Coordinates of C-alpha atoms and ligand atoms in Angstrom, one line a residue:
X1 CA -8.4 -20.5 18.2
X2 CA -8.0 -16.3 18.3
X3 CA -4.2 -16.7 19.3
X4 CA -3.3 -19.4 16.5
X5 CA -0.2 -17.5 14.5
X6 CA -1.9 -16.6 11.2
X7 CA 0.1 -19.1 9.5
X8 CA -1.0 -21.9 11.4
X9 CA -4.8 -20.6 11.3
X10 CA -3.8 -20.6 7.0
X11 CA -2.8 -24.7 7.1
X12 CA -6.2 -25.0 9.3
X13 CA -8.0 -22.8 6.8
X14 CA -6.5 -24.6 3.8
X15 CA -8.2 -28.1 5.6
X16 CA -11.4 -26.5 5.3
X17 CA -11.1 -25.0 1.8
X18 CA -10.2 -28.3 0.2
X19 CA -13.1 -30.7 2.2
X20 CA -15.3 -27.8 1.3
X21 CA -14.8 -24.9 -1.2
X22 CA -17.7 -24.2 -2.4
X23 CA -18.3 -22.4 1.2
X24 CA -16.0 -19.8 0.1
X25 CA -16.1 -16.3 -1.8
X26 CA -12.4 -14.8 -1.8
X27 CA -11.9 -11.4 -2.2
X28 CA -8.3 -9.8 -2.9
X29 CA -7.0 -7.2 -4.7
X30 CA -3.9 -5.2 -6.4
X31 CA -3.1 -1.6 -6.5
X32 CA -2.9 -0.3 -10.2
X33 CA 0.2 0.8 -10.3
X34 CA 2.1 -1.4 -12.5
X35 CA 2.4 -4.5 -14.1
X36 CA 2.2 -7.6 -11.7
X37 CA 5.6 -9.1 -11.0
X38 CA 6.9 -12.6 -9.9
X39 CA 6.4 -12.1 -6.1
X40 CA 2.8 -11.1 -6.5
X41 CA 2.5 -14.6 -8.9
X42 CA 4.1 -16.9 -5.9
X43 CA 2.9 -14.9 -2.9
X44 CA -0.9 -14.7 -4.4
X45 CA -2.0 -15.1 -7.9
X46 CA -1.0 -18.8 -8.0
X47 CA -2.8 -19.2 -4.8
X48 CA -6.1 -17.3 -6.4
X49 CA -6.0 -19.7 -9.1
X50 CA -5.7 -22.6 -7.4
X51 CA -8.7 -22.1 -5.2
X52 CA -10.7 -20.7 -8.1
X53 CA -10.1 -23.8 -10.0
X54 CA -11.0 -25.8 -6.4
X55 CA -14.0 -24.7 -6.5
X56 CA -14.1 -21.0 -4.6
X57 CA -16.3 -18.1 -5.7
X58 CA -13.3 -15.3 -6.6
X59 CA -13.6 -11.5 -6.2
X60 CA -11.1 -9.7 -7.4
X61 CA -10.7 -5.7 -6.3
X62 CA -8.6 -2.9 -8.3
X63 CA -8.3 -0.4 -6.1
X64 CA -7.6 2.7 -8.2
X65 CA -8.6 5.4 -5.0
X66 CA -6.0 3.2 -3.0
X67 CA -2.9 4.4 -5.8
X68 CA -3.5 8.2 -4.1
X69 CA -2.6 6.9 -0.5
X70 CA 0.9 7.6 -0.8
X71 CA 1.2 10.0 -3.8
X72 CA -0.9 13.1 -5.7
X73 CA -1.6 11.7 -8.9
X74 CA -2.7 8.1 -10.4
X75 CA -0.6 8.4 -13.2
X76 CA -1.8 6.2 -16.4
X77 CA -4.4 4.6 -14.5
X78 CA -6.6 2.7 -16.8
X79 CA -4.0 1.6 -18.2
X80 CA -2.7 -0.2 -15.6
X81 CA -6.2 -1.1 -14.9
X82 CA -6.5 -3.1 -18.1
X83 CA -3.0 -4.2 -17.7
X84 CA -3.6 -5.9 -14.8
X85 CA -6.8 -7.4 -15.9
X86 CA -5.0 -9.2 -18.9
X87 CA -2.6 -10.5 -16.2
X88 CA -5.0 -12.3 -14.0
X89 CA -6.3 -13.8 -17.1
X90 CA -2.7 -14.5 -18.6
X91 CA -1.9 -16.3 -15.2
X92 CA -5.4 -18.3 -15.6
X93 CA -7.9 -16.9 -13.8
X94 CA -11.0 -17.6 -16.0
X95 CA -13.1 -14.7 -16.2
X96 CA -16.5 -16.2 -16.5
X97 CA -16.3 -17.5 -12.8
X98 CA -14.5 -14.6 -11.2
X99 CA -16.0 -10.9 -10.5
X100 CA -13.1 -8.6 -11.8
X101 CA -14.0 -4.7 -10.4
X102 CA -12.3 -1.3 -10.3
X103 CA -13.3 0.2 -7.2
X104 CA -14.1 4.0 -8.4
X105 CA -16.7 2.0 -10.7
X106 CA -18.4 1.0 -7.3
X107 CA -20.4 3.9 -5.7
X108 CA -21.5 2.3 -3.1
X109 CA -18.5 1.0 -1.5
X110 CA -17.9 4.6 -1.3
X111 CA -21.0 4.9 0.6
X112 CA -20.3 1.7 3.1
X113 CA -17.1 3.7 4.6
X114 CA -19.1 6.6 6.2
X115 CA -21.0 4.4 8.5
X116 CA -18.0 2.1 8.8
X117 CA -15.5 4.6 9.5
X118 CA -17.8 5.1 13.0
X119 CA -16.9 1.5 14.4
X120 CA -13.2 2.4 14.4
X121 CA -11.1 4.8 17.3
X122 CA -8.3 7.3 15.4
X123 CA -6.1 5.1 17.7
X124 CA -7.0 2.1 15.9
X125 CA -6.3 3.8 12.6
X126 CA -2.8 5.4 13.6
X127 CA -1.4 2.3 15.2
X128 CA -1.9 0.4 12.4
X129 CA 2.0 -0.6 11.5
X130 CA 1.4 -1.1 7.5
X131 CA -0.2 2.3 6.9
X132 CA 3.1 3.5 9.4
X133 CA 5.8 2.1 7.0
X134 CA 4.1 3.6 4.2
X135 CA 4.1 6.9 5.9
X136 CA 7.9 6.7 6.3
X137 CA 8.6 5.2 2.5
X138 CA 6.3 8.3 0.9
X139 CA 7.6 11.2 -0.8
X140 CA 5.0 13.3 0.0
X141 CA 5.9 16.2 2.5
X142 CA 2.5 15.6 4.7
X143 CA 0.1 12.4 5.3
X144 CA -3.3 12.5 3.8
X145 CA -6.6 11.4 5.6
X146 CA -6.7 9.2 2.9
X147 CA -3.9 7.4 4.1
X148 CA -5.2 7.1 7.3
X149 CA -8.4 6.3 6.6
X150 CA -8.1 3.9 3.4
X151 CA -8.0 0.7 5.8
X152 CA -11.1 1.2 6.2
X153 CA -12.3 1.5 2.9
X154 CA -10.6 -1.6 1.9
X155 CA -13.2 -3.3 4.8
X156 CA -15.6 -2.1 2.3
X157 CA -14.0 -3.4 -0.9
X158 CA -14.2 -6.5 1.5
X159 CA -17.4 -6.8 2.9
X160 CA -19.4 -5.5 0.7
X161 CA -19.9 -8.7 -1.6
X162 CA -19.9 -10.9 2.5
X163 CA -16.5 -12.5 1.3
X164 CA -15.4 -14.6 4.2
X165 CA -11.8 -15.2 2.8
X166 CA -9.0 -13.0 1.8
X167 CA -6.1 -14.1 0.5
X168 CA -3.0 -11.7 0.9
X169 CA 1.0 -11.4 2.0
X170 CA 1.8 -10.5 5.4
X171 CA 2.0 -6.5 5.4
X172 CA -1.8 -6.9 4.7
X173 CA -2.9 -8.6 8.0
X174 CA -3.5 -5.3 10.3
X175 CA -5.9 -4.0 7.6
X176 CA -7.5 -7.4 8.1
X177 CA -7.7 -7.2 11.6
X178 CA -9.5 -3.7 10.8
X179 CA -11.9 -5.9 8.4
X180 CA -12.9 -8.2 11.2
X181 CA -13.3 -5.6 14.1
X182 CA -15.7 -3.4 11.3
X183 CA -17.5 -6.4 10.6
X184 CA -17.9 -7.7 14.2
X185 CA -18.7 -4.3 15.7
X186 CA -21.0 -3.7 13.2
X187 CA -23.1 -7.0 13.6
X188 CA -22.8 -6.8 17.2
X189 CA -24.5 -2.9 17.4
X190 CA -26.9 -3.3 14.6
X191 CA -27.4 -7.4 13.9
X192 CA -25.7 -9.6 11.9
X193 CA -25.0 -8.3 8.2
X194 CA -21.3 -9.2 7.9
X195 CA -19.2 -12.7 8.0
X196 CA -16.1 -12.0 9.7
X197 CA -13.4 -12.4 7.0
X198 CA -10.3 -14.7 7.4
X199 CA -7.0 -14.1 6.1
X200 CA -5.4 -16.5 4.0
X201 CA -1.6 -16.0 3.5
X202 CA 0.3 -18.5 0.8
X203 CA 2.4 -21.4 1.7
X204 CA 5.2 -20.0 -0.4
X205 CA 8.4 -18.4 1.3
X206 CA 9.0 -15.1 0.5
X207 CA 10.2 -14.4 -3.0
X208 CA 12.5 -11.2 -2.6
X209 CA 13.9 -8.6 -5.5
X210 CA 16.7 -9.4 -7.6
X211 CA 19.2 -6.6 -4.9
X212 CA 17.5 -9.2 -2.2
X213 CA 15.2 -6.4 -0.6
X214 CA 11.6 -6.5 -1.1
X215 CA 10.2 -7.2 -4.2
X216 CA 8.6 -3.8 -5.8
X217 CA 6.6 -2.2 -8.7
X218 CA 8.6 0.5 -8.6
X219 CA 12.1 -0.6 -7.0
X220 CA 13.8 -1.8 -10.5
X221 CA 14.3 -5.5 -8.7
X222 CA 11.5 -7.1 -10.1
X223 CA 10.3 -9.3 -12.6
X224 CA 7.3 -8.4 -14.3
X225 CA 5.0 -11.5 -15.8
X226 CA 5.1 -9.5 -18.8
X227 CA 9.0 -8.4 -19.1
X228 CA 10.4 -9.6 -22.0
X229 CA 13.2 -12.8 -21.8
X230 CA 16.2 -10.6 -22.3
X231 CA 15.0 -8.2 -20.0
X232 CA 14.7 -11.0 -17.6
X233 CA 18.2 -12.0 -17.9
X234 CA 19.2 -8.3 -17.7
X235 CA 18.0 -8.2 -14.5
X236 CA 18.9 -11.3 -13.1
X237 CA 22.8 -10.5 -14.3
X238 CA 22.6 -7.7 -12.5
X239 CA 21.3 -10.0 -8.8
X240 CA 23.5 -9.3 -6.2
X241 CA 24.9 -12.9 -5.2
X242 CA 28.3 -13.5 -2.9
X243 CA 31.7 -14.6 -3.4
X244 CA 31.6 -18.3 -2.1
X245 CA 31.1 -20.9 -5.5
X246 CA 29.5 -23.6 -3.6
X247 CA 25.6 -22.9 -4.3
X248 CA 23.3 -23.8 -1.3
X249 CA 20.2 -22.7 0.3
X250 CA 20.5 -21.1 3.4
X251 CA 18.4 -18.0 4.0
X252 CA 19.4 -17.2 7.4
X253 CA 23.1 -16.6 6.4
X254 CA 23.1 -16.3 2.6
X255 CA 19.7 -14.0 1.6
X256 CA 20.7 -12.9 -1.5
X257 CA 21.5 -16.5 -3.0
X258 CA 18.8 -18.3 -1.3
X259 CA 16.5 -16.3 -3.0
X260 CA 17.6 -16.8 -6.2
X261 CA 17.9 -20.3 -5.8
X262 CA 14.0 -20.1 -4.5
X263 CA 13.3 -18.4 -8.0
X264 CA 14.5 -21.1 -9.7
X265 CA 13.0 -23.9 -7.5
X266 CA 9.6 -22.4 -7.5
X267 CA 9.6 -21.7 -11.1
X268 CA 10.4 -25.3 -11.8
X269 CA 8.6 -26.6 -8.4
X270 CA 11.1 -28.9 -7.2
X271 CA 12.8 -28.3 -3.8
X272 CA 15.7 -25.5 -3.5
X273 CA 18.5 -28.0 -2.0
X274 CA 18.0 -30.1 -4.8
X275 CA 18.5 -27.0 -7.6
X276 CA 21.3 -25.8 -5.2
X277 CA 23.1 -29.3 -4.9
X278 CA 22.9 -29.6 -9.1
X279 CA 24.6 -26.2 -9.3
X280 CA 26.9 -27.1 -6.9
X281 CA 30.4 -25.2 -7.3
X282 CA 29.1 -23.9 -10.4
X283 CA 29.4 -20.1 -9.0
X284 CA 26.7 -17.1 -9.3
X285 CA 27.1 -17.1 -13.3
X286 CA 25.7 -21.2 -13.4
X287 CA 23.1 -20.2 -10.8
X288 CA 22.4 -17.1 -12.7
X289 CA 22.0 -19.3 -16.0
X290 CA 19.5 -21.6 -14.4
X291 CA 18.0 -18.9 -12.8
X292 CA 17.0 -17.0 -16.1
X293 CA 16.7 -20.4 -18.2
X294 CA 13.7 -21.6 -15.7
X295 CA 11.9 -17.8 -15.4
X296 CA 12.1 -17.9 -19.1
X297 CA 10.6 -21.0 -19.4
X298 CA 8.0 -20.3 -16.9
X299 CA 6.6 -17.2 -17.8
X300 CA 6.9 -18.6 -21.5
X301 CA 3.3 -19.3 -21.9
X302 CA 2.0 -16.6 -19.6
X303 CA 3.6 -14.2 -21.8
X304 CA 2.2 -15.4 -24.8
X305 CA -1.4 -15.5 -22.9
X306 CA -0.8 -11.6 -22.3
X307 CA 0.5 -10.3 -25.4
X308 CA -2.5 -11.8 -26.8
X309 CA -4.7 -10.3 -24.3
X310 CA -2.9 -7.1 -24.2
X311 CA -3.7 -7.1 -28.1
X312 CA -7.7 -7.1 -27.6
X313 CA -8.8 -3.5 -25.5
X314 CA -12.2 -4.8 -26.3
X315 CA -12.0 -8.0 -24.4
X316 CA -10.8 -6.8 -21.3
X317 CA -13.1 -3.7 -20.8
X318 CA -15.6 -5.8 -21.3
X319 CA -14.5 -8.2 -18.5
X320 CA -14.2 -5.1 -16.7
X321 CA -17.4 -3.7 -17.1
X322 CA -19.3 -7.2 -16.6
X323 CA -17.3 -7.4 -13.6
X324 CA -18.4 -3.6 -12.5
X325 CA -21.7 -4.0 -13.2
X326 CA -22.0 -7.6 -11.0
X327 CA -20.5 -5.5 -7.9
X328 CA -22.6 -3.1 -8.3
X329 CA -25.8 -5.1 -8.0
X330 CA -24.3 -6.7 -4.7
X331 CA -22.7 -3.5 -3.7
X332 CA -26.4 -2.0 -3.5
X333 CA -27.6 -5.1 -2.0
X334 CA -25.6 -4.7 0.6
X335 CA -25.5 -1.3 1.2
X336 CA -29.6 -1.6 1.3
X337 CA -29.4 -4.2 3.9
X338 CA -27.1 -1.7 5.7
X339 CA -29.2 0.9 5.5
X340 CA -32.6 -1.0 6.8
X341 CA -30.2 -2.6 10.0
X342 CA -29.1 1.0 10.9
X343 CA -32.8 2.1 10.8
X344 CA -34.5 -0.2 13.0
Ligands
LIG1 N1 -4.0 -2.9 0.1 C1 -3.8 -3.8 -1.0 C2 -2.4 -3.5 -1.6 O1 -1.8 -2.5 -1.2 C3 -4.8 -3.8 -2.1 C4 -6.2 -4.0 -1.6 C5 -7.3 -3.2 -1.7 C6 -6.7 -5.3 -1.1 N2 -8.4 -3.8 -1.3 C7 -8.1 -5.1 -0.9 C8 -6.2 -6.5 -0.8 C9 -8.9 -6.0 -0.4 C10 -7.0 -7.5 -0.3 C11 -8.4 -7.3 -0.1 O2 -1.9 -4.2 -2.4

């Protein structure tokens, strides 16, 4: 079972989730560093909906001390904090089922790191190949400890509410290996406090940028859920496509095409060789149309959802707050049950 590829042990997990979801609590999470974009809709918030509605108990982690990792200042930071609280609600996560938190609200996660940062070896942290890319895409002249060190706070964000399933992208799996060997080693030197969390990565391919590298905040080749429609067709103008008329998908040999032709199919969830063959020889400017028409369309009644949301500060801090004040009871739960484990 341990040497299943993670996206085989996600089609196994998926079995489980559907004859059973109740026996879940999910716990994911976003950096605040900007609004949410179309890759993080495919690659997770859909997927948080969907088991939310199925049935799951949902978790959902800001991670504000996680936005200093890789820079010296959280610039505008509650107000991406808000921002992306209206939209998971704008995509449909409902609010009244789901616990919504902003991790600098929690003390006690805070306080679940010291003891946890003991069950890990410096080699552990530096090999981790994530925390390594970030290293090399930073601007900042030296690493932090934070940097370092912040996988192991995100076992905390993880643990602390005994979430057994967390649903993220691929770059996330060695910080969930970190989870798992916290959790075990923990349980195995004190007794058994922790579930050992799985990671559930989506079924959906990889949605890249609109320049057909990875799909970023802060990268200019995305498409925010809240970007306005001409500012989607702006950017998917400026795409870059190839020279050859005939539309198909074929990611191996033509990445930057495929992918658009993937934005299109998933927007209007039919299969990519079918909205490639109905282009046809149309070119990249009919490929581009459809391309726009269907995000439009899509994000349609998301937007509306947000601006509305967007419009009412009151609502979401108080989705906020209920959500900061639910971790907290569990946070201090936990962190009790830690304490009395470590003690006898
Ligand atoms: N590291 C994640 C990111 O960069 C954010 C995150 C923080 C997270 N805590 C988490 C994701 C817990 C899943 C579970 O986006």
């Amino acid at each position: 079972m341990e040497t299943a590829t993670p996206e085989a042990r996600s089609r196994e997990l998926e079995e489980r989730i559907a004859a059973d979801p109740a026996a879940f609590r999910i716990l994911t999470g976003d950096r605040p560093t900007g609004p949410l974009h179309l890759g993080h809709y495919f690659g997770t918030l859909a997927n948080r909906v969907r088991l939310q509605r199925a049935g799951a108990e949902l978790f959902i982690v800001i991670p504000d001390y996680q936005v200093i990792t890789d820079r010296d200042v959280a610039d505008h930071l509650t107000a991406h904090v808000e921002g992306l609280v209206a939209d998971y609600l704008a995509a449909g996560i409902d609010p009244s089922a789901a616990t919504i938190f902003r991790h600098s609200a929690v003390p006690a996660l805070n306080q679940l790191m010291l003891p946890f940062l003991s069950l890990v070896t410096v080699g552990e942290l530096s090999r981790n190949p994530t925390v390594k890319d970030e290293i090399a895409a930073s601007r900042q002249a030296s690493v932090s400890g934070l940097m370092f060190t912040y996988p192991v706070h995100q076992a905390a964000d993880i643990l602390f509410c005994k979430a057994n399933l967390v649903p993220v992208g691929k770059d996330q799996l060695p910080h969930q290996e970190i989870t798992r060997t916290v959790a075990r080693r923990f349980n195995d030197r004190y007794g058994t406090v922790f579930p050992v969390p799985e990671a559930l990565l989506s079924a959906a391919p990889l949605l890249l940028g609109t320049d057909g590298h990875k799909m970023g905040k802060s990268r200019g080749n995305a498409i925010a859920l809240s970007a306005g429609p001409d500012e989607t067709a702006r950017l998917i103008k400026r795409a870059v496509t190839d020279t050859e008329r005939q539309i198909t998908y074929e990611p191996e040999t033509r990445p930057q095409v495929s992918n658009l032709v993937l934005l299109a199919d998933l927007c209007q969830d039919r299969d990519p060789h079918t909205v490639a063959a109905e282009i046809g020889s149309g070119g990249a400017s009919a490929l581009k149309k459809v391309v726009t028409d269907s995000v439009n369309e899509f994000l349609h009644p998301i937007r509306t959802r947000r601006t509305a949301l967007i419009a009412d500060r009151t609502h979401l801090r108080r989705v906020l707050a209920e959500g900061n004040t639910r971790a907290n009871e569990i946070a201090d739960r936990t962190l009790h049950e830690v304490r009395t484990a470590m003690d006898s």
